[in-house]
Tab-separated table of C-alpha atoms and ligand atoms in Angstrom:
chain	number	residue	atom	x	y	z
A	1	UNK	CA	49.679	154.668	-31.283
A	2	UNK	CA	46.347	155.206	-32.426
A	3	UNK	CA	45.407	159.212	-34.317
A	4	UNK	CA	42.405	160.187	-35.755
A	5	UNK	CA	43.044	162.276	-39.338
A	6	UNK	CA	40.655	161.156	-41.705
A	7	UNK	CA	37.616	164.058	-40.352
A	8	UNK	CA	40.179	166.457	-40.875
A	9	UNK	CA	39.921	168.961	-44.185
A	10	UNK	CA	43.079	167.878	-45.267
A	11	UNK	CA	42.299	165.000	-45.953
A	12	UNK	CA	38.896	165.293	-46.891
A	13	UNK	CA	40.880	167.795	-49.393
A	14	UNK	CA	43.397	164.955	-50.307
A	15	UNK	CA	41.013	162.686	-51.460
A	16	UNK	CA	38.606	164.790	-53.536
A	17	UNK	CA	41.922	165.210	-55.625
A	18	UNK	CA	43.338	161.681	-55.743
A	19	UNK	CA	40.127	161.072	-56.967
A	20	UNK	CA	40.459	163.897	-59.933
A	21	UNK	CA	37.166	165.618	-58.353
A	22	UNK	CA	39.478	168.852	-58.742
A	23	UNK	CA	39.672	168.464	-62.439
A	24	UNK	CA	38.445	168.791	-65.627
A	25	UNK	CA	38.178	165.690	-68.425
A	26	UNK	CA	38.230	162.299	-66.999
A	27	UNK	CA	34.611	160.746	-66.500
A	28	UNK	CA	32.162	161.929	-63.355
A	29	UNK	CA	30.807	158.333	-62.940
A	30	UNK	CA	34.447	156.554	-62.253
A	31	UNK	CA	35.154	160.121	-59.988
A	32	UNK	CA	32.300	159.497	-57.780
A	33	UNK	CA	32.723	155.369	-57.506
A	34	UNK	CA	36.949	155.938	-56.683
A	35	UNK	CA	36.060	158.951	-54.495
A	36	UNK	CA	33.572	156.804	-52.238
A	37	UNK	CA	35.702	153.939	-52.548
A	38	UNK	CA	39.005	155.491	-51.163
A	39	UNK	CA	36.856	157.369	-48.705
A	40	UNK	CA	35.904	154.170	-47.019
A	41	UNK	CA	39.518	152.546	-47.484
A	42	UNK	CA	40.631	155.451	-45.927
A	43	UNK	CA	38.446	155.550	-42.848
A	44	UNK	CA	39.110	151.528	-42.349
A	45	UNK	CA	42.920	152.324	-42.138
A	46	UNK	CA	41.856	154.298	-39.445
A	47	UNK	CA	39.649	152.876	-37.542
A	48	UNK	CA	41.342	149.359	-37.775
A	49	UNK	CA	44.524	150.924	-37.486
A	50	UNK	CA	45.656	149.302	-40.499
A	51	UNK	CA	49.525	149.014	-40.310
A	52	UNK	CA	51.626	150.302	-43.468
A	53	UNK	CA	52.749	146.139	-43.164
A	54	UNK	CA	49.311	145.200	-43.239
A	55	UNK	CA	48.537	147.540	-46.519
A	56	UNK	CA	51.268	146.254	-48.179
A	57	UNK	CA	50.481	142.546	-48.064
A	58	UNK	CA	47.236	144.005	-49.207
A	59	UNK	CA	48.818	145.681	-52.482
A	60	UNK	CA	51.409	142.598	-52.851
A	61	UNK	CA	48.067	140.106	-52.752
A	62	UNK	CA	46.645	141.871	-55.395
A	63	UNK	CA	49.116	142.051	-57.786
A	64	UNK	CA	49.430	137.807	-57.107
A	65	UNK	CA	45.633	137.730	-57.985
A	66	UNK	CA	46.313	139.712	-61.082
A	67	UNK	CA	48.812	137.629	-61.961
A	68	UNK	CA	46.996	133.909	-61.425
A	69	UNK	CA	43.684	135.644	-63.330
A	70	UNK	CA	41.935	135.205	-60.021
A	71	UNK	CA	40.201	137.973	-59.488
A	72	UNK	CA	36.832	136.816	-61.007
A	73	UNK	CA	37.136	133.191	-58.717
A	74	UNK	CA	37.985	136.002	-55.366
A	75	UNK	CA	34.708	137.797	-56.259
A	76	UNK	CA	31.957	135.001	-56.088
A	77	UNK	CA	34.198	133.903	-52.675
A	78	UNK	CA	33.772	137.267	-51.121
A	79	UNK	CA	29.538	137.033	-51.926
A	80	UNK	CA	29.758	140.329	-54.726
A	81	UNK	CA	28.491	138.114	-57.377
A	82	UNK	CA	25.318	136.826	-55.207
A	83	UNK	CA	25.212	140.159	-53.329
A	84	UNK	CA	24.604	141.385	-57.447
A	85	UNK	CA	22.041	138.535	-57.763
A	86	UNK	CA	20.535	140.195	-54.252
A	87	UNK	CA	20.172	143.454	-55.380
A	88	UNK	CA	18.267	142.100	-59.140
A	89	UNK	CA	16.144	140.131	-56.903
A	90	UNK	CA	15.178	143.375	-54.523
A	91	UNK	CA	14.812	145.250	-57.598
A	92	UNK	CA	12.698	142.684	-59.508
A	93	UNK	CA	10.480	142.178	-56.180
A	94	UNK	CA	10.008	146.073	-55.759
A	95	UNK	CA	8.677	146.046	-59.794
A	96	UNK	CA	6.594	143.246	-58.869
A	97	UNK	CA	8.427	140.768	-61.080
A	98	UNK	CA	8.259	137.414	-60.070
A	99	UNK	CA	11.278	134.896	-60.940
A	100	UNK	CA	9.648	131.519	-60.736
A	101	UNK	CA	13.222	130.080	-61.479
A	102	UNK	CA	15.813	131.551	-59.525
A	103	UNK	CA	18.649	133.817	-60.815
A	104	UNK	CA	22.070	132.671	-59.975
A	105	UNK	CA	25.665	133.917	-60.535
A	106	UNK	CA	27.078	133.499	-63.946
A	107	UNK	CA	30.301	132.625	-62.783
A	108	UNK	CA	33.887	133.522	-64.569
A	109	UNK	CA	34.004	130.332	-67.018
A	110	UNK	CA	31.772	131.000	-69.716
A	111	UNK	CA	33.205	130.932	-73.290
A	112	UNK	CA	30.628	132.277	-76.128
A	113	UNK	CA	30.562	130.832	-79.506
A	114	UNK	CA	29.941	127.029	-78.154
A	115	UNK	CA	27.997	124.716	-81.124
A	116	UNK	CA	24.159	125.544	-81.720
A	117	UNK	CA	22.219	122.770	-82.599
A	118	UNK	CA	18.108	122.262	-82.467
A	119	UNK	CA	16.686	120.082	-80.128
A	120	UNK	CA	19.407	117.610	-78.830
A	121	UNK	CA	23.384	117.886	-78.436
A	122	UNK	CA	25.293	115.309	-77.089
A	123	UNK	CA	27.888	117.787	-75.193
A	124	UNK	CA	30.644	115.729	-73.676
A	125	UNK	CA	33.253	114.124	-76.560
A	126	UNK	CA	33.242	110.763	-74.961
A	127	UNK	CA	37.154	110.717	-74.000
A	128	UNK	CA	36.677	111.328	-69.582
A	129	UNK	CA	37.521	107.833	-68.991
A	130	UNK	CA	35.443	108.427	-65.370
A	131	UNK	CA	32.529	109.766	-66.863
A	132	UNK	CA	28.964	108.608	-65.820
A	133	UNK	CA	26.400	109.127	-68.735
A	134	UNK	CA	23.431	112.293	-68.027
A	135	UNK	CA	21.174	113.306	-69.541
A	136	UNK	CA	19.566	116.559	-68.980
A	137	UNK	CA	16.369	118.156	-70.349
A	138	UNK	CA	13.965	120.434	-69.702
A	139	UNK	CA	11.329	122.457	-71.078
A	140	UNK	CA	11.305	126.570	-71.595
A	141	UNK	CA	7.707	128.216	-71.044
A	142	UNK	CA	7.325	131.704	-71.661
A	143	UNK	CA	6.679	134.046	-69.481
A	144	UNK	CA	2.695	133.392	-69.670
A	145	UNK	CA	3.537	129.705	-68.629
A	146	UNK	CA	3.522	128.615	-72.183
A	147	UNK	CA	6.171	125.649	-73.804
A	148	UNK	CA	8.611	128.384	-75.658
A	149	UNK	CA	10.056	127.205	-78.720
A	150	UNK	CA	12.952	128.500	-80.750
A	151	UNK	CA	14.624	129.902	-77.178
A	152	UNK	CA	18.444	129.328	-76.738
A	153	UNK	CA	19.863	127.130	-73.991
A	154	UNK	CA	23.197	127.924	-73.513
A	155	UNK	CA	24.589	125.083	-71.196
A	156	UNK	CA	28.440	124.425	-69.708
A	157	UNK	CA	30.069	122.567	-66.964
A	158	UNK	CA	32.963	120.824	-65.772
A	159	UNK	CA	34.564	117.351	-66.259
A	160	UNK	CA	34.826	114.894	-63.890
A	161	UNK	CA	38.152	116.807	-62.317
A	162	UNK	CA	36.145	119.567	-61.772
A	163	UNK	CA	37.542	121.214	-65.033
A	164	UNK	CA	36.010	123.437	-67.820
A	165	UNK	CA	37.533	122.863	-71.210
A	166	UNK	CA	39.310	126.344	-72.067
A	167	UNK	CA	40.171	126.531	-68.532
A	168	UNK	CA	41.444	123.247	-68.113
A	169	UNK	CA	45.267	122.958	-66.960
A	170	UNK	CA	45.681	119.222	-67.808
A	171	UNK	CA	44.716	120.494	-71.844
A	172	UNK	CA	42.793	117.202	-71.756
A	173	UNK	CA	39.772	118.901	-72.959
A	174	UNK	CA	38.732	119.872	-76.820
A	175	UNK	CA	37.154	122.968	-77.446
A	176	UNK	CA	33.811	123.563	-76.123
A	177	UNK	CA	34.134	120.536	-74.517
A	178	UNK	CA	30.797	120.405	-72.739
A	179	UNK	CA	29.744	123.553	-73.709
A	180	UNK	CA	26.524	124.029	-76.180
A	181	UNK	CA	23.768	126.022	-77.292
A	182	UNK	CA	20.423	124.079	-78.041
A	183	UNK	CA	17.625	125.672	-79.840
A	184	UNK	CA	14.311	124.608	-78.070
A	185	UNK	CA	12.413	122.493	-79.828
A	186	UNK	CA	8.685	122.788	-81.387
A	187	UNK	CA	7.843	121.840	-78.139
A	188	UNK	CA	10.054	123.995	-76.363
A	189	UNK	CA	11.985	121.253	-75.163
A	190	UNK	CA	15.665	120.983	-75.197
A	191	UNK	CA	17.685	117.375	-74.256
A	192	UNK	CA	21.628	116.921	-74.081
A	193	UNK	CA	23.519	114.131	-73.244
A	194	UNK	CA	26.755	115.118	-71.526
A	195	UNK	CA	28.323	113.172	-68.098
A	196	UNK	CA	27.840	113.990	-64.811
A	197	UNK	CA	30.239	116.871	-63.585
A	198	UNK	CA	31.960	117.126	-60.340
A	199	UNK	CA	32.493	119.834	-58.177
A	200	UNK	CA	35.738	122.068	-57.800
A	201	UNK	CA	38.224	123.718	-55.288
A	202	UNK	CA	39.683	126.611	-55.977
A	203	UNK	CA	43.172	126.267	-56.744
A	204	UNK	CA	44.522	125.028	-53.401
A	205	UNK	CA	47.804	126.835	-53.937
A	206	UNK	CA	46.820	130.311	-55.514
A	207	UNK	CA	45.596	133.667	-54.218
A	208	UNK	CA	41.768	132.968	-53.368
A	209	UNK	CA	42.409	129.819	-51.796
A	210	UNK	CA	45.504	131.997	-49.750
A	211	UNK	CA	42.639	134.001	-48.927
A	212	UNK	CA	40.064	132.116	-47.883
A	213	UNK	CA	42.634	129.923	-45.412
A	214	UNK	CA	42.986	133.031	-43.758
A	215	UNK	CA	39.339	133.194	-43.205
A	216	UNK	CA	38.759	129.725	-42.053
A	217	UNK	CA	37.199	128.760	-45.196
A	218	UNK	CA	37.315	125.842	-48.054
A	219	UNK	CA	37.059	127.080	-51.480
A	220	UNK	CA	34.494	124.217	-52.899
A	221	UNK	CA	32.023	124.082	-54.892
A	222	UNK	CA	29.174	121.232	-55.496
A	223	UNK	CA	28.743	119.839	-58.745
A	224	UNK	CA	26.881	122.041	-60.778
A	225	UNK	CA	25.396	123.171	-64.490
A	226	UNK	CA	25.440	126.252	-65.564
A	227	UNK	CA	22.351	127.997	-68.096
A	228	UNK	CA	22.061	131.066	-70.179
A	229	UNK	CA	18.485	130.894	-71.557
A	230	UNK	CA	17.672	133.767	-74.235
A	231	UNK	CA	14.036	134.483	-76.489
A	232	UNK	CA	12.739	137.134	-78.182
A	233	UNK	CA	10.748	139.167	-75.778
A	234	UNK	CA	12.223	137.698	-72.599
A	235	UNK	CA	14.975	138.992	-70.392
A	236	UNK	CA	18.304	136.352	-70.480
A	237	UNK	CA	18.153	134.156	-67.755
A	238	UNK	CA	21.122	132.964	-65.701
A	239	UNK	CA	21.639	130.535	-63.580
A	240	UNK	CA	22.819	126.890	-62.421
A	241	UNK	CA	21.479	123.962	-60.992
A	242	UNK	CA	23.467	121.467	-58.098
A	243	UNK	CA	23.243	118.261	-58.213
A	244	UNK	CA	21.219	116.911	-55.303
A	245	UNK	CA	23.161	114.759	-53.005
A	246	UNK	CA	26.781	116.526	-53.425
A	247	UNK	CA	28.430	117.294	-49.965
A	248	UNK	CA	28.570	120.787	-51.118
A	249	UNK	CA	25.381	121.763	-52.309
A	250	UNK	CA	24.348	123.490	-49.255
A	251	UNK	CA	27.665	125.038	-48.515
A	252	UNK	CA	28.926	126.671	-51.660
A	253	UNK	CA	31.668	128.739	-51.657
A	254	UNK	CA	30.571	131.079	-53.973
A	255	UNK	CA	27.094	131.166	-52.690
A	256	UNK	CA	25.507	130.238	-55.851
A	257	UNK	CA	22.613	127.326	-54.694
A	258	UNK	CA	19.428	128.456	-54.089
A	259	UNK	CA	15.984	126.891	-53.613
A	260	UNK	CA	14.339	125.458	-56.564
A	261	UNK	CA	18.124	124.785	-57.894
A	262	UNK	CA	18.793	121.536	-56.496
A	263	UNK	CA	18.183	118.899	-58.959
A	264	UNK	CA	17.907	114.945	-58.004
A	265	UNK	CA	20.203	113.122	-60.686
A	266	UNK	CA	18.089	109.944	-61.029
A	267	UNK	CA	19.818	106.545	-62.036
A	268	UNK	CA	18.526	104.351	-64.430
A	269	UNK	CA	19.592	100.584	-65.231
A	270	UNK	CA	17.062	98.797	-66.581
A	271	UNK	CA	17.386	97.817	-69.897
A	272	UNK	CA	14.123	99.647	-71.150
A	273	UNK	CA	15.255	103.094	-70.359
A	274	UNK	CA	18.914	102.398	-71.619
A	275	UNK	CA	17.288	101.281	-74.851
A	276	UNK	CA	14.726	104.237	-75.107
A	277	UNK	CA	17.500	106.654	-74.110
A	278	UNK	CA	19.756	105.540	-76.812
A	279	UNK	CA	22.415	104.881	-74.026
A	280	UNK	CA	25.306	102.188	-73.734
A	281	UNK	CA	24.425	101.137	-70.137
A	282	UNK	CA	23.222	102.768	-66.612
A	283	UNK	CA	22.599	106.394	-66.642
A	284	UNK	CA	21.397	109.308	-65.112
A	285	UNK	CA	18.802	111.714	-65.529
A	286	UNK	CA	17.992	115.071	-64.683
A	287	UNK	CA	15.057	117.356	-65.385
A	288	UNK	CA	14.989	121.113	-65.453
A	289	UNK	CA	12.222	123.423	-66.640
A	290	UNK	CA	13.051	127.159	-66.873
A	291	UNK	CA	10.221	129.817	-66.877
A	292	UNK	CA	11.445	133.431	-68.417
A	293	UNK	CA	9.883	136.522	-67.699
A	294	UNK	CA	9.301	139.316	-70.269
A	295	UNK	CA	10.721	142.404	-71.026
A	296	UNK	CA	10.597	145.403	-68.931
A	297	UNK	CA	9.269	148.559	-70.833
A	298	UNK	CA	10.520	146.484	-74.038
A	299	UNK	CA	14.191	146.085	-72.344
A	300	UNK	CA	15.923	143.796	-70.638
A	301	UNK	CA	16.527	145.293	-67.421
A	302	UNK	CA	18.765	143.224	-65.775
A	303	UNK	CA	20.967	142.090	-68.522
A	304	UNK	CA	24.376	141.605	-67.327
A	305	UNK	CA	27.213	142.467	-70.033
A	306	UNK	CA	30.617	141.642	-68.674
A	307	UNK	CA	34.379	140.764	-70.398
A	308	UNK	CA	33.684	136.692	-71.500
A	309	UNK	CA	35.792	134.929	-73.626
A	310	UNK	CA	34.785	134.597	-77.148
A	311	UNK	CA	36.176	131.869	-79.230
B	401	LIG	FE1	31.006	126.500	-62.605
């Protein structure tokens, strides 16, 4: 049987005080979000005619999320992380800001406190026994088009499993395994050599995976590098590139590729370019230039602070 309660002042009443609107302390700002969010819970229960079996799968998933620390994996599956990376764009577009390389999500893997070195790191510790030399490099220009030196490149990505070290479940990986910061050069160049990652599922047993099943989607993601690039009077830039070619790059998951992020990983194997690359043998090689743009009012408006791990 189908009722209609939700228009009525009683509950209207209800949920102005589940949501503490009725009282003092607490703070207005988590009122007004929990208010508006239980109001529209609320109204889908009735209009879908949610059943109390059907909520409480709902409150049991959750707590299985919790549990497997998937909540930040569920949230770039269900588009909020690239709906964010929507609404910075609209809001950069309507200040006239112009991102000449793209914004993308940040992802839930980074770790801070990776080594800093100027120039060049080699970021990969030579032990993934299926791992196919890269090397990466780029150059920073300002937001007036100009090389950048002495900006920070923050740079992670996954083994050839598809695993992060920190994150990694086989504890193959060292720590900050393929993670660095470089420090552009004079230049404003930075170069690592690292291997070339592979993509990842989400695990195919846990929550988001559950989740996505039930929506008749796969949980992959294309192989892909992920960037933090900070300077002095430049807002922090985020974002990844995919590697061209992968099965996945156009159908991501998490919705992270974007024009102007697809890179071409180019293989080399003649001797000359081994030699001049400081190389053992046949590798490949990307390039990536990232353009910042300045401040806003002196502030970086779009700065995104968030729980990371810090080691
Ligand atoms: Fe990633």
């Amino acid at each position: 049987m189908e009722v209609k309660i939700f228009n009525t002042q009683d509950v209207q009443d209800f949920l102005r005080v589940a949501s503490g609107l009725e009282q003092e302390g607490g703070n207005p700002r988590v009122k007004q979000i929990i208010h508006r969010v239980l109001s529209d819970l609320y109204k889908a229960i009735e209009d879908l005619n949610i059943t109390s079996d059907e909520y409480w799968a709902g409150v049991a998933y959750l707590n299985q999320l919790g549990a497997n620390q998937e909540a930040g994996l569920l949230s770039p599956g269900l588009g909020f992380d690239h709906y964010l990376d929507m609404r910075m764009d609209a809001e950069d577009a309507a200040l006239g800001i112009e991102n000449a390389t793209p914004r993308t999500i940040e992802g839930p893997l980074y770790v801070a406190g990776a080594p800093e070195s100027v120039g060049y790191a080699r970021m990969d510790d030579g032990s993934d026994p299926n791992g196919h030399t890269l090397i990466l490099h780029g150059t920073i220009f300002d937001a007036d088009g100009k090389p950048l030196p002495n900006a920070k490149v923050e740079i992670w990505h996954a083994n050839t499993k598809g695993f992060y070290s920190h994150f990694d479940p086989t504890g193959e990986q060292q720590a900050f395994n393929m993670r660095r910061s470089i420090i552009t050069d004079e230049n404003g160049q930075y170069r690592v050599r690292t291997i070339l990652p592979a993509g990842y599922g989400c695990p195919p047993e846990g929550p988001t995976q559950q989740l996505l099943n039930q929506l008749g989607r796969h949980g992959n993601r294309p192989a892909h590098i992920h960037y933090f690039v900070s300077a002095d009077g430049h807002r922090k830039l985020t974002t990844q590139i995919n590697v061209a070619g992968d099965p996945y790059t156009y159908d991501d998951f998490a919705y992270a590729t974007r024009e102007g992020l697809v890179v071409d990983a180019v293989e080399h194997t003649d001797p000359e370019a081994i030699k001049a690359n400081d190389v053992e043998g046949p590798f490949a090689e990307m390039v990536f230039d990232l353009k910042l743009t300045r401040l806003v009012d002196g502030v970086d408006n779009q700065v995104v602070d968030r729980p990371r791990l810090a080691v």
